[in-house]
PDB file of C-alpha atoms in Angstrom:
ATOM      1  CA  MET A   1       1.554   4.634  13.102  1.00  0.00           C
ATOM      2  CA  SER A   2       4.613   3.918  11.004  1.00  0.00           C
ATOM      3  CA  THR A   3       5.219   6.024   7.934  1.00  0.00           C
ATOM      4  CA  ILE A   4       7.494   5.681   4.946  1.00  0.00           C
ATOM      5  CA  ASP A   5       9.413   8.790   4.013  1.00  0.00           C
ATOM      6  CA  ILE A   6       9.863   8.384   0.289  1.00  0.00           C
ATOM      7  CA  GLY A   7      11.224  11.851  -0.321  1.00  0.00           C
ATOM      8  CA  SER A   8      10.994  12.820  -3.988  1.00  0.00           C
ATOM      9  CA  TRP A   9      10.704  10.350  -6.804  1.00  0.00           C
ATOM     10  CA  PRO A  10      13.631  10.253  -9.265  1.00  0.00           C
ATOM     11  CA  MET A  11      13.092  12.749 -12.091  1.00  0.00           C
ATOM     12  CA  LYS A  12      13.181  11.685 -15.706  1.00  0.00           C
ATOM     13  CA  HIS A  13      16.365  12.712 -17.479  1.00  0.00           C
ATOM     14  CA  GLU A  14      16.253  14.383 -20.863  1.00  0.00           C
ATOM     15  CA  THR A  15      18.502  12.924 -23.554  1.00  0.00           C
ATOM     16  CA  LYS A  16      20.184  15.050 -26.180  1.00  0.00           C
ATOM     17  CA  SER A  17      22.142  13.979 -29.227  1.00  0.00           C
ATOM     18  CA  VAL A  18      25.865  14.642 -29.052  1.00  0.00           C
ATOM     19  CA  PRO A  19      27.466  15.406 -32.423  1.00  0.00           C
ATOM     20  CA  GLY A  20      30.283  13.122 -33.359  1.00  0.00           C
ATOM     21  CA  LEU A  21      29.587  10.529 -30.621  1.00  0.00           C
ATOM     22  CA  ARG A  22      29.965   7.021 -32.021  1.00  0.00           C
ATOM     23  CA  PRO A  23      27.216   4.414 -31.398  1.00  0.00           C
ATOM     24  CA  PHE A  24      29.432   2.492 -28.938  1.00  0.00           C
ATOM     25  CA  GLY A  25      30.221   5.676 -27.057  1.00  0.00           C
ATOM     26  CA  LEU A  26      26.549   6.612 -27.077  1.00  0.00           C
ATOM     27  CA  TRP A  27      25.526   3.310 -25.534  1.00  0.00           C
ATOM     28  CA  MET A  28      28.287   3.532 -22.945  1.00  0.00           C
ATOM     29  CA  GLY A  29      27.115   7.022 -22.039  1.00  0.00           C
ATOM     30  CA  VAL A  30      23.523   5.850 -21.687  1.00  0.00           C
ATOM     31  CA  LEU A  31      24.652   2.891 -19.572  1.00  0.00           C
ATOM     32  CA  SER A  32      26.725   5.130 -17.310  1.00  0.00           C
ATOM     33  CA  LEU A  33      23.820   7.553 -16.930  1.00  0.00           C
ATOM     34  CA  TRP A  34      21.448   4.686 -16.082  1.00  0.00           C
ATOM     35  CA  LEU A  35      23.800   3.259 -13.495  1.00  0.00           C
ATOM     36  CA  PHE A  36      24.298   6.641 -11.889  1.00  0.00           C
ATOM     37  CA  THR A  37      20.643   7.633 -11.754  1.00  0.00           C
ATOM     38  CA  GLY A  38      19.502   4.112 -10.899  1.00  0.00           C
ATOM     39  CA  CYS A  39      21.808   3.827  -7.898  1.00  0.00           C
ATOM     40  CA  SER A  40      21.124   7.316  -6.668  1.00  0.00           C
ATOM     41  CA  SER A  41      17.365   6.795  -6.939  1.00  0.00           C
ATOM     42  CA  LEU A  42      17.489   4.042  -4.300  1.00  0.00           C
ATOM     43  CA  SER A  43      18.171   6.607  -1.603  1.00  0.00           C
ATOM     44  CA  TRP A  44      14.486   7.557  -1.353  1.00  0.00           C
ATOM     45  CA  TYR A  45      13.406   4.210   0.094  1.00  0.00           C
ATOM     46  CA  LYS A  46      13.233   3.758   3.845  1.00  0.00           C
ATOM     47  CA  PRO A  47      11.604   0.694   5.440  1.00  0.00           C
ATOM     48  CA  ALA A  48       8.498   1.359   7.514  1.00  0.00           C
ATOM     49  CA  VAL A  49       9.813  -0.639  10.465  1.00  0.00           C
ATOM     50  CA  ALA A  50      13.543  -1.036  10.953  1.00  0.00           C
ATOM     51  CA  PRO A  51      14.735  -4.365  12.358  1.00  0.00           C
ATOM     52  CA  PRO A  52      15.423  -4.160  16.092  1.00  0.00           C
ATOM     53  CA  PRO A  53      19.103  -3.450  16.701  1.00  0.00           C
ATOM     54  CA  ALA A  54      21.088  -5.693  18.982  1.00  0.00           C
ATOM     55  CA  PRO A  55      21.673  -3.886  22.290  1.00  0.00           C
ATOM     56  CA  GLN A  56      25.130  -2.414  22.628  1.00  0.00           C
ATOM     57  CA  GLN A  57      27.184  -2.700  25.796  1.00  0.00           C
ATOM     58  CA  ALA A  58      26.353   0.877  26.800  1.00  0.00           C
ATOM     59  CA  GLU A  59      22.634   0.164  26.456  1.00  0.00           C
ATOM     60  CA  VAL A  60      22.917  -3.074  28.385  1.00  0.00           C
ATOM     61  CA  ALA A  61      24.538  -1.231  31.276  1.00  0.00           C
ATOM     62  CA  GLU A  62      21.670   1.212  31.739  1.00  0.00           C
ATOM     63  CA  LYS A  63      18.645  -0.806  30.571  1.00  0.00           C
ATOM     64  CA  GLY A  64      17.131  -4.008  31.800  1.00  0.00           C
ATOM     65  CA  TRP A  65      14.020  -6.114  32.332  1.00  0.00           C
ATOM     66  CA  TRP A  66      11.517  -5.062  34.992  1.00  0.00           C
ATOM     67  CA  ALA A  67       8.164  -6.476  36.054  1.00  0.00           C
ATOM     68  CA  VAL A  68       4.936  -5.389  37.695  1.00  0.00           C
ATOM     69  CA  ARG A  69       3.076  -8.412  39.065  1.00  0.00           C
ATOM     70  CA  PHE A  70      -0.516  -8.598  40.250  1.00  0.00           C
ATOM     71  CA  LYS A  71      -1.220 -11.474  42.638  1.00  0.00           C
ATOM     72  CA  MET A  72      -4.770 -12.789  43.002  1.00  0.00           C
ATOM     73  CA  ASP A  73      -6.465 -15.621  44.839  1.00  0.00           C
ATOM     74  CA  TRP A  74      -6.414 -19.095  43.325  1.00  0.00           C
ATOM     75  CA  PHE A  75      -9.703 -21.021  43.363  1.00  0.00           C
ATOM     76  CA  ASP A  76     -10.334 -24.760  43.038  1.00  0.00           C
ATOM     77  CA  SER A  77     -13.477 -23.953  41.091  1.00  0.00           C
ATOM     78  CA  GLY A  78     -11.520 -22.271  38.299  1.00  0.00           C
ATOM     79  CA  THR A  79      -9.460 -19.193  37.502  1.00  0.00           C
ATOM     80  CA  PRO A  80     -11.347 -15.911  36.992  1.00  0.00           C
ATOM     81  CA  TRP A  81      -9.280 -14.963  33.928  1.00  0.00           C
ATOM     82  CA  GLU A  82     -11.401 -11.846  33.419  1.00  0.00           C
ATOM     83  CA  LYS A  83      -9.283 -10.157  36.105  1.00  0.00           C
ATOM     84  CA  ASP A  84      -6.288 -10.250  33.753  1.00  0.00           C
ATOM     85  CA  LEU A  85      -8.277  -8.491  31.036  1.00  0.00           C
ATOM     86  CA  LEU A  86      -9.483  -5.829  33.441  1.00  0.00           C
ATOM     87  CA  LEU A  87      -5.924  -5.118  34.576  1.00  0.00           C
ATOM     88  CA  ALA A  88      -4.510  -5.111  31.043  1.00  0.00           C
ATOM     89  CA  HIS A  89      -7.203  -2.941  29.476  1.00  0.00           C
ATOM     90  CA  ARG A  90      -8.146  -0.480  32.179  1.00  0.00           C
ATOM     91  CA  THR A  91      -4.846  -0.089  34.065  1.00  0.00           C
ATOM     92  CA  LEU A  92      -1.859  -1.059  31.930  1.00  0.00           C
ATOM     93  CA  ALA A  93      -3.003  -0.005  28.442  1.00  0.00           C
ATOM     94  CA  PRO A  94      -3.084   3.734  29.314  1.00  0.00           C
ATOM     95  CA  ILE A  95       0.345   3.455  30.956  1.00  0.00           C
ATOM     96  CA  LEU A  96       1.691   1.613  27.923  1.00  0.00           C
ATOM     97  CA  SER A  97       0.338   4.314  25.649  1.00  0.00           C
ATOM     98  CA  ALA A  98       2.008   7.062  27.676  1.00  0.00           C
ATOM     99  CA  GLU A  99       5.353   5.282  28.110  1.00  0.00           C
ATOM    100  CA  ALA A 100       5.623   3.537  24.718  1.00  0.00           C
ATOM    101  CA  PRO A 101       8.466   5.775  23.416  1.00  0.00           C
ATOM    102  CA  HIS A 102      10.577   4.769  26.404  1.00  0.00           C
ATOM    103  CA  ILE A 103       9.922   1.001  26.348  1.00  0.00           C
ATOM    104  CA  ASP A 104      11.965  -1.165  23.970  1.00  0.00           C
ATOM    105  CA  LEU A 105      10.175  -4.453  24.590  1.00  0.00           C
ATOM    106  CA  TRP A 106       7.201  -5.561  26.658  1.00  0.00           C
ATOM    107  CA  ARG A 107       4.874  -8.484  27.171  1.00  0.00           C
ATOM    108  CA  PHE A 108       2.191  -9.925  29.399  1.00  0.00           C
ATOM    109  CA  HIS A 109       2.494 -13.179  31.290  1.00  0.00           C
ATOM    110  CA  ARG A 110      -0.552 -15.050  32.620  1.00  0.00           C
ATOM    111  CA  ARG A 111      -0.413 -17.983  34.987  1.00  0.00           C
ATOM    112  CA  SER A 112      -2.600 -19.743  37.542  1.00  0.00           C
ATOM    113  CA  ASN A 113      -1.740 -22.734  39.681  1.00  0.00           C
ATOM    114  CA  ASN A 114      -2.245 -24.048  43.184  1.00  0.00           C
ATOM    115  CA  ASP A 115       1.147 -22.949  44.483  1.00  0.00           C
ATOM    116  CA  ALA A 116       2.810 -20.006  46.189  1.00  0.00           C
ATOM    117  CA  ALA A 117       2.422 -17.731  43.144  1.00  0.00           C
ATOM    118  CA  GLY A 118      -1.225 -18.678  42.621  1.00  0.00           C
ATOM    119  CA  HIS A 119      -3.028 -16.610  40.020  1.00  0.00           C
ATOM    120  CA  GLN A 120      -0.652 -13.945  38.792  1.00  0.00           C
ATOM    121  CA  PHE A 121      -0.775 -11.456  35.927  1.00  0.00           C
ATOM    122  CA  SER A 122       2.520  -9.802  34.997  1.00  0.00           C
ATOM    123  CA  PHE A 123       3.580  -6.858  32.878  1.00  0.00           C
ATOM    124  CA  ILE A 124       7.235  -7.368  31.919  1.00  0.00           C
ATOM    125  CA  PHE A 125       9.168  -4.685  30.052  1.00  0.00           C
ATOM    126  CA  TYR A 126      12.675  -3.712  28.923  1.00  0.00           C
ATOM    127  CA  SER A 127      13.608  -0.087  29.595  1.00  0.00           C
ATOM    128  CA  SER A 128      15.825   2.223  31.599  1.00  0.00           C
ATOM    129  CA  ALA A 129      15.585   2.216  35.377  1.00  0.00           C
ATOM    130  CA  ALA A 130      14.131   5.738  35.241  1.00  0.00           C
ATOM    131  CA  THR A 131      11.280   4.552  33.021  1.00  0.00           C
ATOM    132  CA  ALA A 132      10.672   1.537  35.255  1.00  0.00           C
ATOM    133  CA  ASP A 133      10.481   3.795  38.307  1.00  0.00           C
ATOM    134  CA  ARG A 134       7.988   6.058  36.548  1.00  0.00           C
ATOM    135  CA  ILE A 135       5.821   3.074  35.554  1.00  0.00           C
ATOM    136  CA  ASN A 136       5.919   1.680  39.086  1.00  0.00           C
ATOM    137  CA  ARG A 137       4.736   5.020  40.447  1.00  0.00           C
ATOM    138  CA  ARG A 138       1.932   5.216  37.877  1.00  0.00           C
ATOM    139  CA  VAL A 139       0.721   1.738  38.811  1.00  0.00           C
ATOM    140  CA  LEU A 140       0.840   2.249  42.581  1.00  0.00           C
ATOM    141  CA  ALA A 141      -0.956   5.613  42.334  1.00  0.00           C
ATOM    142  CA  ASN A 142      -3.737   4.252  40.090  1.00  0.00           C
ATOM    143  CA  ALA A 143      -7.168   4.900  41.630  1.00  0.00           C
ATOM    144  CA  ARG A 144      -8.694   1.955  39.754  1.00  0.00           C
ATOM    145  CA  LEU A 145      -6.214  -0.432  41.318  1.00  0.00           C
ATOM    146  CA  LYS A 146      -6.975   0.930  44.768  1.00  0.00           C
ATOM    147  CA  HIS A 147     -10.605  -0.127  44.305  1.00  0.00           C
ATOM    148  CA  LEU A 148      -9.489  -3.590  43.201  1.00  0.00           C
ATOM    149  CA  LEU A 149      -7.274  -3.930  46.271  1.00  0.00           C
ATOM    150  CA  VAL A 150     -10.032  -2.793  48.632  1.00  0.00           C
ATOM    151  CA  GLN A 151     -12.474  -5.242  47.042  1.00  0.00           C
ATOM    152  CA  GLY A 152      -9.961  -8.089  47.277  1.00  0.00           C
ATOM    153  CA  THR A 153      -9.953  -8.590  43.498  1.00  0.00           C
ATOM    154  CA  VAL A 154      -6.181  -8.050  43.587  1.00  0.00           C
ATOM    155  CA  ARG A 155      -4.350  -9.195  46.710  1.00  0.00           C
ATOM    156  CA  GLN A 156      -0.898  -7.777  46.135  1.00  0.00           C
ATOM    157  CA  ILE A 157       1.069  -5.648  43.675  1.00  0.00           C
ATOM    158  CA  ILE A 158       4.769  -6.415  43.378  1.00  0.00           C
ATOM    159  CA  THR A 159       7.220  -4.104  41.599  1.00  0.00           C
ATOM    160  CA  ASP A 160      10.933  -4.593  40.986  1.00  0.00           C
ATOM    161  CA  ASP A 161      13.550  -2.600  42.853  1.00  0.00           C
ATOM    162  CA  VAL A 162      14.891  -0.292  40.152  1.00  0.00           C
ATOM    163  CA  ALA A 163      18.085   0.295  42.128  1.00  0.00           C
ATOM    164  CA  HIS A 164      19.282  -3.159  41.071  1.00  0.00           C
ATOM    165  CA  ASN A 165      19.466  -4.103  37.391  1.00  0.00           C
ATOM    166  CA  ASP A 166      19.650  -7.895  37.569  1.00  0.00           C
ATOM    167  CA  ARG A 167      18.531  -8.618  33.989  1.00  0.00           C
ATOM    168  CA  PRO A 168      20.366  -6.208  31.653  1.00  0.00           C
ATOM    169  CA  ALA A 169      20.424  -8.335  28.469  1.00  0.00           C
ATOM    170  CA  VAL A 170      17.453  -8.812  26.136  1.00  0.00           C
ATOM    171  CA  ALA A 171      17.814 -12.601  26.510  1.00  0.00           C
ATOM    172  CA  ASP A 172      17.761 -12.546  30.309  1.00  0.00           C
ATOM    173  CA  THR A 173      14.057 -13.323  30.800  1.00  0.00           C
ATOM    174  CA  SER A 174      13.816 -16.023  28.131  1.00  0.00           C
ATOM    175  CA  ASP A 175      13.868 -19.705  29.046  1.00  0.00           C
ATOM    176  CA  SER A 176      17.414 -20.661  30.030  1.00  0.00           C
ATOM    177  CA  SER A 177      17.071 -24.034  28.269  1.00  0.00           C
ATOM    178  CA  TRP A 178      16.654 -22.369  24.871  1.00  0.00           C
ATOM    179  CA  SER A 179      19.434 -21.718  22.386  1.00  0.00           C
ATOM    180  CA  PRO A 180      21.148 -18.302  22.532  1.00  0.00           C
ATOM    181  CA  THR A 181      19.470 -17.304  19.254  1.00  0.00           C
ATOM    182  CA  MET A 182      15.990 -18.201  20.502  1.00  0.00           C
ATOM    183  CA  ARG A 183      16.564 -16.479  23.832  1.00  0.00           C
ATOM    184  CA  ALA A 184      17.716 -13.242  22.184  1.00  0.00           C
ATOM    185  CA  THR A 185      14.928 -13.044  19.598  1.00  0.00           C
ATOM    186  CA  TRP A 186      11.888 -14.500  21.391  1.00  0.00           C
ATOM    187  CA  PRO A 187      11.068 -11.242  23.268  1.00  0.00           C
ATOM    188  CA  TYR A 188      10.231  -9.570  19.934  1.00  0.00           C
ATOM    189  CA  TYR A 189       7.825 -12.374  19.051  1.00  0.00           C
ATOM    190  CA  ILE A 190       5.996 -12.437  22.372  1.00  0.00           C
ATOM    191  CA  MET A 191       5.627  -8.636  22.348  1.00  0.00           C
ATOM    192  CA  GLY A 192       3.714  -8.945  19.074  1.00  0.00           C
ATOM    193  CA  VAL A 193       1.519 -11.646  20.577  1.00  0.00           C
ATOM    194  CA  SER A 194       0.829  -9.510  23.653  1.00  0.00           C
ATOM    195  CA  ARG A 195       0.037  -6.494  21.488  1.00  0.00           C
ATOM    196  CA  MET A 196      -2.419  -8.561  19.436  1.00  0.00           C
ATOM    197  CA  TRP A 197      -4.128  -9.938  22.536  1.00  0.00           C
ATOM    198  CA  LEU A 198      -4.499  -6.458  24.055  1.00  0.00           C
ATOM    199  CA  ALA A 199      -5.946  -5.168  20.767  1.00  0.00           C
ATOM    200  CA  MET A 200      -8.467  -8.019  20.795  1.00  0.00           C
ATOM    201  CA  VAL A 201      -9.504  -7.080  24.340  1.00  0.00           C
ATOM    202  CA  GLU A 202      -9.937  -3.469  23.215  1.00  0.00           C
ATOM    203  CA  GLN A 203     -12.002  -4.357  20.132  1.00  0.00           C
ATOM    204  CA  VAL A 204     -14.239  -6.955  21.763  1.00  0.00           C
ATOM    205  CA  SER A 205     -14.821  -4.727  24.787  1.00  0.00           C
ATOM    206  CA  GLY A 206     -15.973  -1.940  22.470  1.00  0.00           C
ATOM    207  CA  GLN A 207     -18.214  -4.284  20.509  1.00  0.00           C
ATOM    208  CA  LEU A 208     -19.927  -5.614  23.629  1.00  0.00           C
ATOM    209  CA  SER A 209     -20.377  -2.252  25.339  1.00  0.00           C
ATOM    210  CA  GLY A 210     -21.603  -0.502  22.199  1.00  0.00           C
ATOM    211  CA  ASP A 211     -22.642   3.076  22.872  1.00  0.00           C
ATOM    212  CA  GLN A 212     -22.827   2.513  26.626  1.00  0.00           C
ATOM    213  CA  ALA A 213     -19.954   3.546  28.874  1.00  0.00           C
ATOM    214  CA  LEU A 214     -18.183   0.879  30.882  1.00  0.00           C
ATOM    215  CA  PRO A 215     -19.038   0.632  34.591  1.00  0.00           C
ATOM    216  CA  ALA A 216     -17.290   3.046  36.936  1.00  0.00           C
ATOM    217  CA  ASP A 217     -14.044   2.099  38.633  1.00  0.00           C
ATOM    218  CA  ASP A 218     -15.755   1.315  41.947  1.00  0.00           C
ATOM    219  CA  GLN A 219     -18.305  -0.986  40.273  1.00  0.00           C
ATOM    220  CA  VAL A 220     -15.910  -3.919  40.368  1.00  0.00           C
ATOM    221  CA  ASP A 221     -18.495  -6.697  40.021  1.00  0.00           C
ATOM    222  CA  GLU A 222     -20.001  -5.052  36.938  1.00  0.00           C
ATOM    223  CA  LEU A 223     -16.539  -4.545  35.422  1.00  0.00           C
ATOM    224  CA  LEU A 224     -15.613  -8.171  36.006  1.00  0.00           C
ATOM    225  CA  ALA A 225     -18.872  -9.329  34.433  1.00  0.00           C
ATOM    226  CA  HIS A 226     -18.070  -7.267  31.358  1.00  0.00           C
ATOM    227  CA  TYR A 227     -14.556  -8.656  31.010  1.00  0.00           C
ATOM    228  CA  GLN A 228     -15.814 -12.171  31.654  1.00  0.00           C
ATOM    229  CA  ALA A 229     -17.925 -11.765  28.513  1.00  0.00           C
ATOM    230  CA  VAL A 230     -14.938 -10.270  26.660  1.00  0.00           C
ATOM    231  CA  ASN A 231     -12.746 -13.195  27.704  1.00  0.00           C
ATOM    232  CA  ALA A 232     -15.380 -15.711  26.558  1.00  0.00           C
ATOM    233  CA  GLU A 233     -15.537 -14.127  23.097  1.00  0.00           C
ATOM    234  CA  ILE A 234     -11.758 -13.998  22.727  1.00  0.00           C
ATOM    235  CA  THR A 235     -11.572 -17.645  23.798  1.00  0.00           C
ATOM    236  CA  ARG A 236     -14.151 -18.510  21.139  1.00  0.00           C
ATOM    237  CA  ILE A 237     -12.099 -16.709  18.479  1.00  0.00           C
ATOM    238  CA  TRP A 238      -8.901 -18.427  19.632  1.00  0.00           C
ATOM    239  CA  GLN A 239     -10.473 -21.888  19.584  1.00  0.00           C
ATOM    240  CA  LYS A 240     -12.119 -21.392  16.184  1.00  0.00           C
ATOM    241  CA  GLU A 241      -9.470 -19.405  14.313  1.00  0.00           C
ATOM    242  CA  GLY A 242      -6.205 -19.791  16.221  1.00  0.00           C
ATOM    243  CA  TYR A 243      -5.106 -22.961  14.430  1.00  0.00           C
ATOM    244  CA  HIS A 244      -5.030 -21.391  10.963  1.00  0.00           C
ATOM    245  CA  ALA A 245      -4.608 -17.687  11.723  1.00  0.00           C
ATOM    246  CA  LEU A 246      -1.811 -18.169  14.236  1.00  0.00           C
ATOM    247  CA  LEU A 247      -0.283 -21.640  14.322  1.00  0.00           C
ATOM    248  CA  HIS A 248      -0.476 -22.361  10.596  1.00  0.00           C
ATOM    249  CA  HIS A 249       0.922 -18.974   9.587  1.00  0.00           C
ATOM    250  CA  LEU A 250       3.636 -19.179  12.218  1.00  0.00           C
ATOM    251  CA  ASN A 251       4.614 -22.513  10.672  1.00  0.00           C
ATOM    252  CA  ALA A 252       4.559 -20.855   7.235  1.00  0.00           C
ATOM    253  CA  ILE A 253       7.100 -18.239   8.363  1.00  0.00           C
ATOM    254  CA  TYR A 254       9.475 -21.111   9.116  1.00  0.00           C
ATOM    255  CA  GLY A 255       8.972 -22.688   5.697  1.00  0.00           C
ATOM    256  CA  TYR A 256       6.459 -25.309   6.870  1.00  0.00           C
ATOM    257  CA  GLU A 257       9.264 -27.278   8.486  1.00  0.00           C
ATOM    258  CA  ALA A 258       7.982 -29.800  11.030  1.00  0.00           C
ATOM    259  CA  LEU A 259       8.805 -29.409  14.713  1.00  0.00           C
ATOM    260  CA  MET A 260       8.863 -31.691  17.735  1.00  0.00           C
ATOM    261  CA  TYR A 261       5.573 -31.212  19.567  1.00  0.00           C
ATOM    262  CA  TRP A 262       4.759 -32.161  23.163  1.00  0.00           C
ATOM    263  CA  GLU A 263       3.680 -35.631  22.066  1.00  0.00           C
ATOM    264  CA  LYS A 264       7.264 -36.099  20.850  1.00  0.00           C
ATOM    265  CA  ARG A 265       6.286 -36.463  17.215  1.00  0.00           C
ATOM    266  CA  TRP A 266       6.862 -34.311  14.149  1.00  0.00           C
ATOM    267  CA  LYS A 267       3.896 -32.090  13.298  1.00  0.00           C
ATOM    268  CA  SER A 268       3.160 -29.246  10.887  1.00  0.00           C
ATOM    269  CA  PHE A 269       0.419 -26.716  11.523  1.00  0.00           C
TER     270      PHE A 269
END
């Protein structure tokens, strides 16, 4: 939780008459006092969230992007998206909570297609190599994931080799076709989106389970059934409210300027 340290509020200053001071001198004295106290009183304000600093060369040298990828089977009948929610909520959320002070940026990536990658859920984060190594070890030692591997729910877990920092800049995992400005700033946007989605999974899961505890780690079918219901409710919210709550307000941030949409026409949300 962010806090604002406001320190102490500026104290009121007492005014005393000065014998022999002319009106012009009096007003100049008052003006000088106001300028002095007014400027000094600004020092109490600190923003709740400071804007993210641009990474310096020293930071770039020791930090980079890393990924943990969970590969799953692809089915012609449809993608069981509930697996992503199970992984995000029950496996990655606790790790994120523990490692948050050491992670600068993070996001989820979800994809499913009939190709070599198939159905894959990824946790991508920007941190030091030491943090990445610690996260990799946490993931690979997770008892919940071992059950998912035994059951065949997850086929493979892939972690990056932390001995090689191939993506040291914040822009390195953004789309290479984007402008330098978009590439450097997009990771902050998608982290907020990922945080919102994970919070929705948390809230809806709690609403659906109520006072009852979630199934045990080895009850994989029951867990997947629960997250299938969670995914259905989040999809309903997205389809009903996403246009105004997300797309419209995103457009508002950019001054309601139109943009070129996939249909190659100008459109405002």
